[in-house]
Amino acid sequence: MRYAFKGKEVTKFILIISFSIFITSCGEKAPDKIADDNIEVVNNQQVQGRGEGKDNWWDNLPRAHWDNFEKVEQDQDWFEVYKITEDIYAIYEMGQFEEAICYLILGSERALLFDTGIGVGAIKKLVSNLTDLPVSVLNSHTHYDHVGGNHYFDTIYGTSTEYTANHTMGRPNNEVREFVGPGWVWKPMPNGVTVNNYYSKPFTITNFINDGDKIDLGDRVLEVFLVPGHTPDALVVMDRAGRLMFTGDTFYPASLYAHMGDANFDDYVKSAERLATMSKDVDILLPAHNEPWVSSDYLQAMYDGFLAIQKPGTQYNIADGDREYRFDGFTIMVSDPPPW
Ligand SMILES: [Zn+2]
């Protein structure tokens, strides 16, 4: 099953677009007010530890990359929905700093929702308007911006790690309130959500998932691979027949977080090496942030990047006290001093 858009010329086109967008995110011009008059920040001190591009993240919006896809009309302003292929929808939260992307992947009998966003929008209602198929959830990992809508769903796949188990208990307001505060959000929040009442609701893992497990959606089999590093429970999903890989936060075209407290650098390098060997099996990556369709060439580039940064003399910037190493279309963030 190969998609109409396939072929190097399109991915090259998408690569050029994403590179030019990456360049502009480094604060080359003063940010314009996007929407809400109350939120105009020149140097975004509210968002910390998220790389150089965080200061003027709204400058990138809207990202031209999404013009390649059919926008689906729906009644929730918080979300933007795009038809990526005949049987894949991207659900995009571009009103909040993370610009999280969830994917609704359709088979002939079942559907899988890969991630559920930060949890301010009614994602189950949204999904039920997109398909009549029964929907299960799998998270690329359990950071707050990927599990927020889990609580709406009855069938949730997850790893058996202690890390995942801890996050099934939800996160209270004091742990997540900043993520919907000034500098993080520019769109009005729906459903009466405010910085004072926002929290991440508990959920229950109903099916444990292990490395190499398959999820059969009916005429479509997805393979799950555990790739710890960004977090202990990071995973990717491969649609081998479609030559697609849903990469979560392990790879996306921006700052890769190998510096956070729950990241493990050595694991990330091992996972990057493993993914580089898989790049021959996929053509397109569907990441969990910013843009939904990038070249699988990034898998090798990411591994090469992780090797390059460990070499003495490799250039880096300091962003909010962390090291940021820049590559073509992405950066790698590590702590300073580095974990090697
Ligand atoms: Zn994450």
mmCIF file of C-alpha atoms and ligand atoms in Angstrom:
data_model
loop_
_atom_site.group_PDB
_atom_site.id
_atom_site.type_symbol
_atom_site.label_atom_id
_atom_site.label_comp_id
_atom_site.label_asym_id
_atom_site.label_seq_id
_atom_site.Cartn_x
_atom_site.Cartn_y
_atom_site.Cartn_z
ATOM 1 C CA MET A 1 0.000 0.000 0.000
ATOM 2 C CA ARG A 2 1.945 3.017 -1.218
ATOM 3 C CA TYR A 3 0.506 6.466 -1.068
ATOM 4 C CA ALA A 4 -0.212 8.791 -4.001
ATOM 5 C CA PHE A 5 2.102 11.427 -2.505
ATOM 6 C CA LYS A 6 5.015 9.081 -2.335
ATOM 7 C CA GLY A 7 8.290 9.779 -4.125
ATOM 8 C CA LYS A 8 11.427 11.681 -3.289
ATOM 9 C CA GLU A 9 10.323 14.936 -5.071
ATOM 10 C CA VAL A 10 7.496 15.424 -2.552
ATOM 11 C CA THR A 11 9.606 14.592 0.474
ATOM 12 C CA LYS A 12 12.358 16.893 -0.850
ATOM 13 C CA PHE A 13 9.676 19.615 -1.171
ATOM 14 C CA ILE A 14 8.502 18.934 2.394
ATOM 15 C CA LEU A 15 12.129 18.915 3.592
ATOM 16 C CA ILE A 16 12.774 22.385 2.042
ATOM 17 C CA ILE A 17 9.582 23.743 3.633
ATOM 18 C CA SER A 18 10.411 22.391 7.078
ATOM 19 C CA PHE A 19 14.024 23.646 6.853
ATOM 20 C CA SER A 20 12.894 27.183 5.969
ATOM 21 C CA ILE A 21 10.373 27.114 8.829
ATOM 22 C CA PHE A 22 13.088 25.861 11.200
ATOM 23 C CA ILE A 23 15.313 28.815 10.262
ATOM 24 C CA THR A 24 12.592 31.377 10.985
ATOM 25 C CA SER A 25 11.937 29.952 14.469
ATOM 26 C CA CYS A 26 15.263 31.220 15.772
ATOM 27 C CA GLY A 27 13.884 34.667 16.595
ATOM 28 C CA GLU A 28 15.056 36.374 13.414
ATOM 29 C CA LYS A 29 12.130 38.778 13.444
ATOM 30 C CA ALA A 30 9.980 40.310 16.175
ATOM 31 C CA PRO A 31 6.913 38.137 16.854
ATOM 32 C CA ASP A 32 3.569 39.379 15.636
ATOM 33 C CA LYS A 33 0.534 39.223 17.843
ATOM 34 C CA ILE A 34 -1.225 36.043 16.754
ATOM 35 C CA ALA A 35 -4.647 36.339 18.245
ATOM 36 C CA ASP A 36 -5.272 37.205 21.861
ATOM 37 C CA ASP A 37 -4.266 40.818 22.684
ATOM 38 C CA ASN A 38 -3.299 39.688 26.171
ATOM 39 C CA ILE A 39 -0.557 37.439 24.899
ATOM 40 C CA GLU A 40 2.338 39.257 23.270
ATOM 41 C CA VAL A 41 5.709 38.069 24.389
ATOM 42 C CA VAL A 42 8.919 39.153 22.663
ATOM 43 C CA ASN A 43 11.265 36.933 24.603
ATOM 44 C CA ASN A 44 9.261 34.049 25.954
ATOM 45 C CA GLN A 45 10.540 33.687 29.524
ATOM 46 C CA GLN A 46 7.462 31.711 30.490
ATOM 47 C CA VAL A 47 8.516 28.654 28.489
ATOM 48 C CA GLN A 48 11.780 27.319 29.906
ATOM 49 C CA GLY A 49 14.121 24.476 28.954
ATOM 50 C CA ARG A 50 12.550 23.884 25.567
ATOM 51 C CA GLY A 51 15.277 24.965 23.189
ATOM 52 C CA GLU A 52 16.024 28.119 21.249
ATOM 53 C CA GLY A 53 12.899 28.030 19.117
ATOM 54 C CA LYS A 54 10.565 28.400 22.096
ATOM 55 C CA ASP A 55 10.871 32.168 22.309
ATOM 56 C CA ASN A 56 8.898 32.941 19.171
ATOM 57 C CA TRP A 57 7.154 29.655 18.535
ATOM 58 C CA TRP A 58 3.993 31.333 17.289
ATOM 59 C CA ASP A 59 6.021 32.974 14.501
ATOM 60 C CA ASN A 60 5.907 29.613 12.747
ATOM 61 C CA LEU A 61 2.144 29.543 12.639
ATOM 62 C CA PRO A 62 0.402 28.578 10.601
ATOM 63 C CA ARG A 63 2.975 26.130 9.211
ATOM 64 C CA ALA A 64 2.749 25.990 5.393
ATOM 65 C CA HIS A 65 3.517 22.265 5.600
ATOM 66 C CA TRP A 66 -0.138 21.591 6.533
ATOM 67 C CA ASP A 67 -1.290 23.092 3.230
ATOM 68 C CA ASN A 68 -0.336 19.754 1.677
ATOM 69 C CA PHE A 69 -3.262 18.103 3.400
ATOM 70 C CA GLU A 70 -7.044 18.363 3.231
ATOM 71 C CA LYS A 71 -8.400 20.229 6.249
ATOM 72 C CA VAL A 72 -11.459 18.536 7.720
ATOM 73 C CA GLU A 73 -14.232 20.839 8.914
ATOM 74 C CA GLN A 74 -15.317 20.090 12.498
ATOM 75 C CA ASP A 75 -16.906 22.024 15.369
ATOM 76 C CA GLN A 76 -14.051 22.290 17.904
ATOM 77 C CA ASP A 77 -11.858 25.387 17.389
ATOM 78 C CA TRP A 78 -9.239 23.994 19.752
ATOM 79 C CA PHE A 79 -8.315 21.284 17.272
ATOM 80 C CA GLU A 80 -7.372 21.355 13.619
ATOM 81 C CA VAL A 81 -8.033 18.097 11.765
ATOM 82 C CA TYR A 82 -6.331 17.075 8.531
ATOM 83 C CA LYS A 83 -6.802 14.045 6.295
ATOM 84 C CA ILE A 84 -3.228 12.850 5.867
ATOM 85 C CA THR A 85 -4.205 9.842 3.751
ATOM 86 C CA GLU A 86 -7.489 8.046 3.016
ATOM 87 C CA ASP A 87 -7.239 6.270 6.348
ATOM 88 C CA ILE A 88 -5.126 8.493 8.604
ATOM 89 C CA TYR A 89 -6.283 11.711 10.290
ATOM 90 C CA ALA A 90 -3.986 14.125 12.098
ATOM 91 C CA ILE A 91 -5.466 15.978 15.072
ATOM 92 C CA TYR A 92 -3.355 19.073 15.694
ATOM 93 C CA GLU A 93 -3.298 21.273 18.804
ATOM 94 C CA MET A 94 -1.557 24.356 17.415
ATOM 95 C CA GLY A 95 -2.984 26.659 20.081
ATOM 96 C CA GLN A 96 -0.541 25.395 22.703
ATOM 97 C CA PHE A 97 3.260 25.479 22.703
ATOM 98 C CA GLU A 98 3.706 21.745 22.226
ATOM 99 C CA GLU A 99 1.743 21.749 18.954
ATOM 100 C CA ALA A 100 0.949 18.105 19.700
ATOM 101 C CA ILE A 101 -0.310 15.877 16.891
ATOM 102 C CA CYS A 102 -2.474 12.810 17.527
ATOM 103 C CA TYR A 103 -3.182 10.316 14.760
ATOM 104 C CA LEU A 104 -6.397 8.420 14.114
ATOM 105 C CA ILE A 105 -5.358 5.339 12.142
ATOM 106 C CA LEU A 106 -8.184 3.394 10.471
ATOM 107 C CA GLY A 107 -8.330 -0.282 9.631
ATOM 108 C CA SER A 108 -11.320 -2.075 8.104
ATOM 109 C CA GLU A 109 -12.652 -3.204 11.528
ATOM 110 C CA ARG A 110 -10.992 -1.086 14.212
ATOM 111 C CA ALA A 111 -9.182 2.210 14.652
ATOM 112 C CA LEU A 112 -6.226 3.244 16.781
ATOM 113 C CA LEU A 113 -5.852 6.729 18.267
ATOM 114 C CA PHE A 114 -2.114 7.314 18.709
ATOM 115 C CA ASP A 115 -1.916 9.864 21.533
ATOM 116 C CA THR A 116 -4.735 11.998 22.924
ATOM 117 C CA GLY A 117 -3.228 15.495 23.328
ATOM 118 C CA ILE A 118 -3.045 17.798 26.356
ATOM 119 C CA GLY A 119 -6.650 17.112 27.373
ATOM 120 C CA VAL A 120 -8.448 20.441 27.053
ATOM 121 C CA GLY A 121 -10.479 19.554 23.943
ATOM 122 C CA ALA A 122 -13.179 16.839 23.691
ATOM 123 C CA ILE A 123 -11.094 14.436 21.627
ATOM 124 C CA LYS A 124 -13.413 11.425 21.952
ATOM 125 C CA LYS A 125 -16.343 13.436 20.570
ATOM 126 C CA LEU A 126 -14.079 14.608 17.767
ATOM 127 C CA VAL A 127 -12.952 11.078 16.918
ATOM 128 C CA SER A 128 -16.482 9.702 17.006
ATOM 129 C CA ASN A 129 -17.361 12.220 14.285
ATOM 130 C CA LEU A 130 -14.484 10.960 12.141
ATOM 131 C CA THR A 131 -15.167 7.197 12.352
ATOM 132 C CA ASP A 132 -17.814 4.692 13.459
ATOM 133 C CA LEU A 133 -15.145 2.073 14.103
ATOM 134 C CA PRO A 134 -14.321 1.101 17.687
ATOM 135 C CA VAL A 135 -11.325 3.177 18.801
ATOM 136 C CA SER A 136 -8.495 2.066 21.081
ATOM 137 C CA VAL A 137 -5.735 4.304 22.380
ATOM 138 C CA LEU A 138 -1.978 3.821 22.396
ATOM 139 C CA ASN A 139 0.405 6.525 23.653
ATOM 140 C CA SER A 140 3.784 7.240 22.050
ATOM 141 C CA HIS A 141 4.829 7.902 25.670
ATOM 142 C CA THR A 142 3.122 9.303 28.756
ATOM 143 C CA HIS A 143 4.216 12.933 28.891
ATOM 144 C CA TYR A 144 1.267 15.202 29.758
ATOM 145 C CA ASP A 145 0.800 16.422 26.177
ATOM 146 C CA HIS A 146 0.157 12.888 24.870
ATOM 147 C CA VAL A 147 -2.249 11.381 27.441
ATOM 148 C CA GLY A 148 -4.616 14.250 28.285
ATOM 149 C CA GLY A 149 -7.647 12.690 26.600
ATOM 150 C CA ASN A 150 -6.964 9.072 27.594
ATOM 151 C CA HIS A 151 -9.612 9.137 30.310
ATOM 152 C CA TYR A 152 -12.387 9.272 27.707
ATOM 153 C CA PHE A 153 -11.489 5.842 26.302
ATOM 154 C CA ASP A 154 -12.182 2.277 27.516
ATOM 155 C CA THR A 155 -9.387 0.430 25.703
ATOM 156 C CA ILE A 156 -5.905 1.784 26.301
ATOM 157 C CA TYR A 157 -2.665 0.029 25.380
ATOM 158 C CA GLY A 158 0.396 0.875 27.416
ATOM 159 C CA THR A 159 3.777 -0.421 28.530
ATOM 160 C CA SER A 160 4.169 -2.192 31.856
ATOM 161 C CA THR A 161 6.877 0.203 33.030
ATOM 162 C CA GLU A 162 6.646 1.809 36.449
ATOM 163 C CA TYR A 163 6.977 5.140 34.662
ATOM 164 C CA THR A 164 3.766 4.531 32.710
ATOM 165 C CA ALA A 165 2.002 3.229 35.807
ATOM 166 C CA ASN A 166 2.843 6.428 37.684
ATOM 167 C CA HIS A 167 1.370 8.559 34.919
ATOM 168 C CA THR A 168 -1.900 6.624 34.831
ATOM 169 C CA MET A 169 -2.675 8.358 38.128
ATOM 170 C CA GLY A 170 -2.955 11.708 36.365
ATOM 171 C CA ARG A 171 -1.231 14.971 37.185
ATOM 172 C CA PRO A 172 -2.654 17.569 39.592
ATOM 173 C CA ASN A 173 -3.069 21.209 38.644
ATOM 174 C CA ASN A 174 0.145 22.351 40.316
ATOM 175 C CA GLU A 175 2.141 19.984 38.077
ATOM 176 C CA VAL A 176 0.610 21.052 34.767
ATOM 177 C CA ARG A 177 -0.918 24.534 35.227
ATOM 178 C CA GLU A 178 2.059 26.320 33.662
ATOM 179 C CA PHE A 179 1.469 24.437 30.371
ATOM 180 C CA VAL A 180 -1.759 26.321 29.773
ATOM 181 C CA GLY A 181 -0.471 29.654 31.085
ATOM 182 C CA PRO A 182 0.893 32.758 29.292
ATOM 183 C CA GLY A 183 3.596 32.025 26.738
ATOM 184 C CA TRP A 184 2.271 28.466 26.327
ATOM 185 C CA VAL A 185 -1.207 29.053 24.970
ATOM 186 C CA TRP A 186 -2.520 31.614 22.498
ATOM 187 C CA LYS A 187 -5.924 30.134 21.596
ATOM 188 C CA PRO A 188 -8.914 30.553 23.936
ATOM 189 C CA MET A 189 -9.292 27.265 25.839
ATOM 190 C CA PRO A 190 -12.560 25.325 25.478
ATOM 191 C CA ASN A 191 -14.798 23.585 27.987
ATOM 192 C CA GLY A 192 -14.221 26.136 30.743
ATOM 193 C CA VAL A 193 -10.605 25.044 31.124
ATOM 194 C CA THR A 194 -8.445 27.646 32.867
ATOM 195 C CA VAL A 195 -4.919 27.731 34.276
ATOM 196 C CA ASN A 196 -6.502 27.239 37.723
ATOM 197 C CA ASN A 197 -8.615 24.174 36.980
ATOM 198 C CA TYR A 198 -6.565 22.388 34.315
ATOM 199 C CA TYR A 199 -5.251 18.972 35.376
ATOM 200 C CA SER A 200 -4.418 15.664 33.703
ATOM 201 C CA LYS A 201 -7.037 13.043 34.485
ATOM 202 C CA PRO A 202 -6.219 9.470 35.577
ATOM 203 C CA PHE A 203 -6.702 6.587 33.162
ATOM 204 C CA THR A 204 -6.403 2.801 33.126
ATOM 205 C CA ILE A 205 -4.145 0.678 30.944
ATOM 206 C CA THR A 206 -6.327 -2.245 29.784
ATOM 207 C CA ASN A 207 -3.795 -3.969 27.492
ATOM 208 C CA PHE A 208 -0.063 -4.156 28.105
ATOM 209 C CA ILE A 209 2.082 -3.769 25.006
ATOM 210 C CA ASN A 210 5.547 -5.272 24.492
ATOM 211 C CA ASP A 211 8.306 -4.789 21.961
ATOM 212 C CA GLY A 212 7.363 -6.266 18.584
ATOM 213 C CA ASP A 213 3.682 -6.658 19.439
ATOM 214 C CA LYS A 214 1.195 -6.303 16.594
ATOM 215 C CA ILE A 215 -2.129 -4.489 16.642
ATOM 216 C CA ASP A 216 -4.480 -5.752 13.927
ATOM 217 C CA LEU A 217 -7.032 -3.149 12.841
ATOM 218 C CA GLY A 218 -8.480 -5.348 10.098
ATOM 219 C CA ASP A 219 -6.621 -5.290 6.752
ATOM 220 C CA ARG A 220 -3.973 -3.268 8.527
ATOM 221 C CA VAL A 221 -1.411 -4.537 11.021
ATOM 222 C CA LEU A 222 0.597 -2.092 13.097
ATOM 223 C CA GLU A 223 3.859 -3.111 14.784
ATOM 224 C CA VAL A 224 4.952 -1.536 18.055
ATOM 225 C CA PHE A 225 8.608 -1.062 18.950
ATOM 226 C CA LEU A 226 9.787 0.147 22.358
ATOM 227 C CA VAL A 227 12.442 2.879 21.931
ATOM 228 C CA PRO A 228 13.274 4.203 25.412
ATOM 229 C CA GLY A 229 15.320 7.383 25.639
ATOM 230 C CA HIS A 230 13.093 10.452 25.479
ATOM 231 C CA THR A 231 11.204 8.678 28.249
ATOM 232 C CA PRO A 232 11.409 5.105 29.634
ATOM 233 C CA ASP A 233 8.094 4.258 27.877
ATOM 234 C CA ALA A 234 8.730 5.838 24.462
ATOM 235 C CA LEU A 235 7.597 3.734 21.530
ATOM 236 C CA VAL A 236 7.039 3.955 17.778
ATOM 237 C CA VAL A 237 4.400 2.352 15.561
ATOM 238 C CA MET A 238 5.251 0.981 12.138
ATOM 239 C CA ASP A 239 2.779 0.414 9.311
ATOM 240 C CA ARG A 240 5.110 -1.821 7.337
ATOM 241 C CA ALA A 241 2.743 -2.268 4.352
ATOM 242 C CA GLY A 242 2.280 1.501 4.074
ATOM 243 C CA ARG A 243 6.006 2.151 4.755
ATOM 244 C CA LEU A 244 5.045 4.610 7.498
ATOM 245 C CA MET A 245 6.371 5.132 11.046
ATOM 246 C CA PHE A 246 4.624 7.090 13.797
ATOM 247 C CA THR A 247 7.598 8.332 15.814
ATOM 248 C CA GLY A 248 6.049 10.150 18.787
ATOM 249 C CA ASP A 249 8.624 12.414 20.475
ATOM 250 C CA THR A 250 11.544 10.172 19.589
ATOM 251 C CA PHE A 251 11.801 12.116 16.346
ATOM 252 C CA TYR A 252 10.042 15.271 15.137
ATOM 253 C CA PRO A 253 11.429 18.210 13.113
ATOM 254 C CA ALA A 254 12.387 20.512 16.006
ATOM 255 C CA SER A 255 14.244 20.212 19.345
ATOM 256 C CA LEU A 256 14.636 16.587 20.475
ATOM 257 C CA TYR A 257 14.560 16.386 24.247
ATOM 258 C CA ALA A 258 17.318 14.192 25.610
ATOM 259 C CA HIS A 259 17.934 16.637 28.480
ATOM 260 C CA MET A 260 14.799 16.295 30.581
ATOM 261 C CA GLY A 261 14.945 14.583 33.967
ATOM 262 C CA ASP A 262 13.090 11.506 32.729
ATOM 263 C CA ALA A 263 15.236 11.100 29.609
ATOM 264 C CA ASN A 264 18.075 8.572 29.369
ATOM 265 C CA PHE A 265 20.787 9.582 26.914
ATOM 266 C CA ASP A 266 22.373 6.156 26.445
ATOM 267 C CA ASP A 267 18.984 4.547 25.828
ATOM 268 C CA TYR A 268 18.132 7.294 23.335
ATOM 269 C CA VAL A 269 21.355 6.625 21.403
ATOM 270 C CA LYS A 270 20.649 2.869 21.332
ATOM 271 C CA SER A 271 17.084 3.507 20.168
ATOM 272 C CA ALA A 272 18.292 5.920 17.502
ATOM 273 C CA GLU A 273 20.725 3.261 16.265
ATOM 274 C CA ARG A 274 17.912 0.709 16.099
ATOM 275 C CA LEU A 275 15.603 3.109 14.254
ATOM 276 C CA ALA A 276 18.348 3.935 11.771
ATOM 277 C CA THR A 277 18.395 0.231 10.797
ATOM 278 C CA MET A 278 14.622 0.393 10.238
ATOM 279 C CA SER A 279 14.772 3.376 7.873
ATOM 280 C CA LYS A 280 15.026 1.006 4.906
ATOM 281 C CA ASP A 281 11.536 -0.294 5.754
ATOM 282 C CA VAL A 282 9.772 3.088 5.828
ATOM 283 C CA ASP A 283 9.595 6.169 3.617
ATOM 284 C CA ILE A 284 7.684 8.593 5.788
ATOM 285 C CA LEU A 285 7.679 9.544 9.466
ATOM 286 C CA LEU A 286 4.553 10.907 11.186
ATOM 287 C CA PRO A 287 5.868 12.695 14.283
ATOM 288 C CA ALA A 288 3.961 13.854 17.385
ATOM 289 C CA HIS A 289 4.728 17.588 17.032
ATOM 290 C CA ASN A 290 4.656 20.416 14.522
ATOM 291 C CA GLU A 291 4.467 18.583 11.169
ATOM 292 C CA PRO A 292 2.800 15.248 10.249
ATOM 293 C CA TRP A 293 4.805 14.006 7.247
ATOM 294 C CA VAL A 294 8.592 14.039 6.993
ATOM 295 C CA SER A 295 11.217 11.942 5.279
ATOM 296 C CA SER A 296 12.437 8.734 6.900
ATOM 297 C CA ASP A 297 15.948 9.963 6.068
ATOM 298 C CA TYR A 298 15.729 11.664 9.437
ATOM 299 C CA LEU A 299 16.137 8.340 11.237
ATOM 300 C CA GLN A 300 19.713 7.967 10.029
ATOM 301 C CA ALA A 301 20.332 11.706 10.470
ATOM 302 C CA MET A 302 19.168 11.508 14.089
ATOM 303 C CA TYR A 303 21.527 8.608 14.880
ATOM 304 C CA ASP A 304 24.397 10.399 13.131
ATOM 305 C CA GLY A 305 23.545 13.457 15.215
ATOM 306 C CA PHE A 306 23.688 11.563 18.480
ATOM 307 C CA LEU A 307 27.131 10.240 17.520
ATOM 308 C CA ALA A 308 28.390 13.647 16.331
ATOM 309 C CA ILE A 309 27.516 15.506 19.527
ATOM 310 C CA GLN A 310 29.710 13.172 21.579
ATOM 311 C CA LYS A 311 32.746 14.144 19.522
ATOM 312 C CA PRO A 312 34.955 16.849 21.118
ATOM 313 C CA GLY A 313 34.570 20.259 19.428
ATOM 314 C CA THR A 314 31.057 19.777 18.058
ATOM 315 C CA GLN A 315 29.348 23.195 18.115
ATOM 316 C CA TYR A 316 26.347 23.847 20.358
ATOM 317 C CA ASN A 317 24.294 26.704 21.808
ATOM 318 C CA ILE A 318 23.257 27.111 25.420
ATOM 319 C CA ALA A 319 19.471 27.483 25.680
ATOM 320 C CA ASP A 320 18.073 28.023 29.192
ATOM 321 C CA GLY A 321 21.155 26.302 30.637
ATOM 322 C CA ASP A 322 20.974 23.238 28.374
ATOM 323 C CA ARG A 323 23.128 22.387 25.373
ATOM 324 C CA GLU A 324 21.400 22.494 21.988
ATOM 325 C CA TYR A 325 23.130 20.906 18.985
ATOM 326 C CA ARG A 326 21.755 21.985 15.654
ATOM 327 C CA PHE A 327 21.285 19.755 12.609
ATOM 328 C CA ASP A 328 19.425 20.032 9.298
ATOM 329 C CA GLY A 329 15.766 20.174 10.319
ATOM 330 C CA PHE A 330 16.134 19.304 14.010
ATOM 331 C CA THR A 331 18.237 19.895 17.104
ATOM 332 C CA ILE A 332 19.279 17.657 19.999
ATOM 333 C CA MET A 333 19.075 18.984 23.537
ATOM 334 C CA VAL A 334 21.244 17.552 26.330
ATOM 335 C CA SER A 335 22.069 18.761 29.791
ATOM 336 C CA ASP A 336 25.158 20.868 30.469
ATOM 337 C CA PRO A 337 27.529 19.299 31.470
ATOM 338 C CA PRO A 338 26.514 16.501 29.082
ATOM 339 C CA PRO A 339 25.763 12.869 30.150
ATOM 340 C CA TRP A 340 28.872 11.415 28.481
HETATM 341 ZN ZN ZN B 1 7.539 14.027 25.293
#
